Amino acid sequence: TRRELTSFFYSPIAYIVMFALALIGWITYFLFVGQLIRRGAVEEPILQDYALNFPAVVAVLFAVPALTMRLLSEERRLGTLEVLLTSPVNEVQIVLSKFFAVWIFFLIMWLPWGGYLIALRTIGGTPFDFLPMVSFYLAFASSAAMFLSMGLFFSSLTRNQIVAAVLTFMGMLGMIGLTLLSVMSVQVGEFWQNLFARLAFLSMWSEAMAGRLPIRDVILQLSVTVFWLFLTVKVLEARRWS
């Protein structure tokens, strides 16, 4: 995991994504402060409209494919995957090390969004409830785990990074589509309607930003993460014996 995490800091793509997220976070913070000024007296939680917006969703939509597309596809393209599979580590260790490395790096990239709130407290001179940001970050971490594990799976299917990125991007669009289905009056049955509502990460983010951490949604998304990682392990096992 340490080796995989270190490799991100030698990749120009990672720095580009990190800079882009910090810039989008600054723009979001600027618009958020302007919104607070226009409102005047604001009731808690004031952070409810901070990170849950269109720029944040777009940032996640493009950041996940950019980070996961090279995890296993590049290993296949360079021929190092076969060497890795013959080393004294099994497929589970390989998959988990790559997953935890990209997950940690992804969460680190979003820390500036929370750092901007320090400026709000320092310059504003008025305390505010920061706990909704904590609950949001926990919910966001579970969603990120689900997205990144899906991207890791698609990266294991092909040696072409662009194909892996496109597949992950389409998967992310499908997740956003679940959010739309959960709020639209579509006759899909009560079971599927509830399932779509639980997988609709935007609804979970909104609830968490309001200071209510939906534990069952977090558990469900972590379960989906385990499912994607299981499939990735099976792909590597099939490749070892093929």
PDB file of N, CA, C and O in Angstrom, residues 3-28:
ATOM      1  N   ARG A   3       3.848   1.548  -1.221  1.00  0.00           N
ATOM      2  CA  ARG A   3       4.462   1.702  -2.548  1.00  0.00           C
ATOM      3  C   ARG A   3       3.459   2.270  -3.544  1.00  0.00           C
ATOM      4  O   ARG A   3       3.798   3.160  -4.335  1.00  0.00           O
ATOM      5  N   GLU A   4       2.233   1.766  -3.508  1.00  0.00           N
ATOM      6  CA  GLU A   4       1.215   2.260  -4.429  1.00  0.00           C
ATOM      7  C   GLU A   4       0.876   3.715  -4.131  1.00  0.00           C
ATOM      8  O   GLU A   4       0.683   4.526  -5.048  1.00  0.00           O
ATOM      9  N   LEU A   5       0.794   4.065  -2.843  1.00  0.00           N
ATOM     10  CA  LEU A   5       0.471   5.440  -2.472  1.00  0.00           C
ATOM     11  C   LEU A   5       1.580   6.384  -2.895  1.00  0.00           C
ATOM     12  O   LEU A   5       1.318   7.496  -3.376  1.00  0.00           O
ATOM     13  N   THR A   6       2.832   5.949  -2.740  1.00  0.00           N
ATOM     14  CA  THR A   6       3.965   6.787  -3.150  1.00  0.00           C
ATOM     15  C   THR A   6       3.978   7.010  -4.653  1.00  0.00           C
ATOM     16  O   THR A   6       4.353   8.097  -5.133  1.00  0.00           O
ATOM     17  N   SER A   7       3.550   5.999  -5.407  1.00  0.00           N
ATOM     18  CA  SER A   7       3.579   6.125  -6.869  1.00  0.00           C
ATOM     19  C   SER A   7       2.668   7.236  -7.370  1.00  0.00           C
ATOM     20  O   SER A   7       2.915   7.809  -8.433  1.00  0.00           O
ATOM     21  N   PHE A   8       1.604   7.559  -6.621  1.00  0.00           N
ATOM     22  CA  PHE A   8       0.718   8.637  -7.037  1.00  0.00           C
ATOM     23  C   PHE A   8       1.459   9.977  -7.061  1.00  0.00           C
ATOM     24  O   PHE A   8       1.161  10.843  -7.892  1.00  0.00           O
ATOM     25  N   PHE A   9       2.390  10.153  -6.141  1.00  0.00           N
ATOM     26  CA  PHE A   9       3.101  11.427  -6.050  1.00  0.00           C
ATOM     27  C   PHE A   9       4.194  11.549  -7.112  1.00  0.00           C
ATOM     28  O   PHE A   9       4.865  12.572  -7.191  1.00  0.00           O
ATOM     29  N   TYR A  10       4.378  10.500  -7.910  1.00  0.00           N
ATOM     30  CA  TYR A  10       5.287  10.564  -9.048  1.00  0.00           C
ATOM     31  C   TYR A  10       4.523  10.668 -10.364  1.00  0.00           C
ATOM     32  O   TYR A  10       5.124  10.642 -11.429  1.00  0.00           O
ATOM     33  N   SER A  11       3.203  10.773 -10.266  1.00  0.00           N
ATOM     34  CA  SER A  11       2.380  10.841 -11.467  1.00  0.00           C
ATOM     35  C   SER A  11       1.881  12.268 -11.686  1.00  0.00           C
ATOM     36  O   SER A  11       1.291  12.863 -10.778  1.00  0.00           O
ATOM     37  N   PRO A  12       2.092  12.821 -12.880  1.00  0.00           N
ATOM     38  CA  PRO A  12       1.602  14.185 -13.138  1.00  0.00           C
ATOM     39  C   PRO A  12       0.079  14.270 -13.138  1.00  0.00           C
ATOM     40  O   PRO A  12      -0.486  15.302 -12.792  1.00  0.00           O
ATOM     41  N   ILE A  13      -0.594  13.169 -13.511  1.00  0.00           N
ATOM     42  CA  ILE A  13      -2.053  13.186 -13.531  1.00  0.00           C
ATOM     43  C   ILE A  13      -2.602  13.424 -12.135  1.00  0.00           C
ATOM     44  O   ILE A  13      -3.573  14.171 -11.937  1.00  0.00           O
ATOM     45  N   ALA A  14      -1.965  12.807 -11.132  1.00  0.00           N
ATOM     46  CA  ALA A  14      -2.435  12.971  -9.756  1.00  0.00           C
ATOM     47  C   ALA A  14      -2.332  14.425  -9.312  1.00  0.00           C
ATOM     48  O   ALA A  14      -3.230  14.956  -8.659  1.00  0.00           O
ATOM     49  N   TYR A  15      -1.235  15.095  -9.668  1.00  0.00           N
ATOM     50  CA  TYR A  15      -1.071  16.499  -9.283  1.00  0.00           C
ATOM     51  C   TYR A  15      -2.066  17.399 -10.024  1.00  0.00           C
ATOM     52  O   TYR A  15      -2.546  18.390  -9.473  1.00  0.00           O
ATOM     53  N   ILE A  16      -2.348  17.052 -11.276  1.00  0.00           N
ATOM     54  CA  ILE A  16      -3.327  17.835 -12.043  1.00  0.00           C
ATOM     55  C   ILE A  16      -4.703  17.714 -11.403  1.00  0.00           C
ATOM     56  O   ILE A  16      -5.409  18.713 -11.220  1.00  0.00           O
ATOM     57  N   VAL A  17      -5.080  16.482 -11.037  1.00  0.00           N
ATOM     58  CA  VAL A  17      -6.377  16.268 -10.393  1.00  0.00           C
ATOM     59  C   VAL A  17      -6.423  16.966  -9.036  1.00  0.00           C
ATOM     60  O   VAL A  17      -7.432  17.588  -8.663  1.00  0.00           O
ATOM     61  N   MET A  18      -5.324  16.892  -8.282  1.00  0.00           N
ATOM     62  CA  MET A  18      -5.273  17.528  -6.970  1.00  0.00           C
ATOM     63  C   MET A  18      -5.421  19.045  -7.086  1.00  0.00           C
ATOM     64  O   MET A  18      -6.175  19.663  -6.325  1.00  0.00           O
ATOM     65  N   PHE A  19      -4.722  19.647  -8.052  1.00  0.00           N
ATOM     66  CA  PHE A  19      -4.820  21.091  -8.250  1.00  0.00           C
ATOM     67  C   PHE A  19      -6.228  21.480  -8.712  1.00  0.00           C
ATOM     68  O   PHE A  19      -6.781  22.492  -8.253  1.00  0.00           O
ATOM     69  N   ALA A  20      -6.814  20.678  -9.599  1.00  0.00           N
ATOM     70  CA  ALA A  20      -8.148  20.980 -10.104  1.00  0.00           C
ATOM     71  C   ALA A  20      -9.179  20.920  -8.970  1.00  0.00           C
ATOM     72  O   ALA A  20     -10.057  21.783  -8.872  1.00  0.00           O
ATOM     73  N   LEU A  21      -9.062  19.935  -8.082  1.00  0.00           N
ATOM     74  CA  LEU A  21      -9.997  19.824  -6.967  1.00  0.00           C
ATOM     75  C   LEU A  21      -9.840  20.987  -5.993  1.00  0.00           C
ATOM     76  O   LEU A  21     -10.829  21.507  -5.466  1.00  0.00           O
ATOM     77  N   ALA A  22      -8.583  21.390  -5.735  1.00  0.00           N
ATOM     78  CA  ALA A  22      -8.363  22.531  -4.846  1.00  0.00           C
ATOM     79  C   ALA A  22      -8.947  23.809  -5.443  1.00  0.00           C
ATOM     80  O   ALA A  22      -9.522  24.643  -4.734  1.00  0.00           O
ATOM     81  N   LEU A  23      -8.806  23.971  -6.770  1.00  0.00           N
ATOM     82  CA  LEU A  23      -9.350  25.149  -7.445  1.00  0.00           C
ATOM     83  C   LEU A  23     -10.882  25.146  -7.412  1.00  0.00           C
ATOM     84  O   LEU A  23     -11.508  26.180  -7.126  1.00  0.00           O
ATOM     85  N   ILE A  24     -11.480  23.983  -7.689  1.00  0.00           N
ATOM     86  CA  ILE A  24     -12.935  23.881  -7.632  1.00  0.00           C
ATOM     87  C   ILE A  24     -13.428  24.133  -6.210  1.00  0.00           C
ATOM     88  O   ILE A  24     -14.461  24.786  -5.986  1.00  0.00           O
ATOM     89  N   GLY A  25     -12.658  23.632  -5.218  1.00  0.00           N
ATOM     90  CA  GLY A  25     -13.024  23.884  -3.830  1.00  0.00           C
ATOM     91  C   GLY A  25     -12.972  25.355  -3.482  1.00  0.00           C
ATOM     92  O   GLY A  25     -13.831  25.856  -2.740  1.00  0.00           O
ATOM     93  N   TRP A  26     -11.976  26.073  -4.009  1.00  0.00           N
ATOM     94  CA  TRP A  26     -11.885  27.515  -3.750  1.00  0.00           C
ATOM     95  C   TRP A  26     -13.068  28.253  -4.374  1.00  0.00           C
ATOM     96  O   TRP A  26     -13.654  29.146  -3.747  1.00  0.00           O
ATOM     97  N   ILE A  27     -13.430  27.884  -5.593  1.00  0.00           N
ATOM     98  CA  ILE A  27     -14.577  28.512  -6.251  1.00  0.00           C
ATOM     99  C   ILE A  27     -15.860  28.218  -5.463  1.00  0.00           C
ATOM    100  O   ILE A  27     -16.696  29.116  -5.249  1.00  0.00           O
ATOM    101  N   THR A  28     -16.010  26.971  -5.016  1.00  0.00           N
ATOM    102  CA  THR A  28     -17.184  26.596  -4.221  1.00  0.00           C
ATOM    103  C   THR A  28     -17.236  27.381  -2.925  1.00  0.00           C
ATOM    104  O   THR A  28     -18.301  27.863  -2.505  1.00  0.00           O
TER     105      THR A  28
END
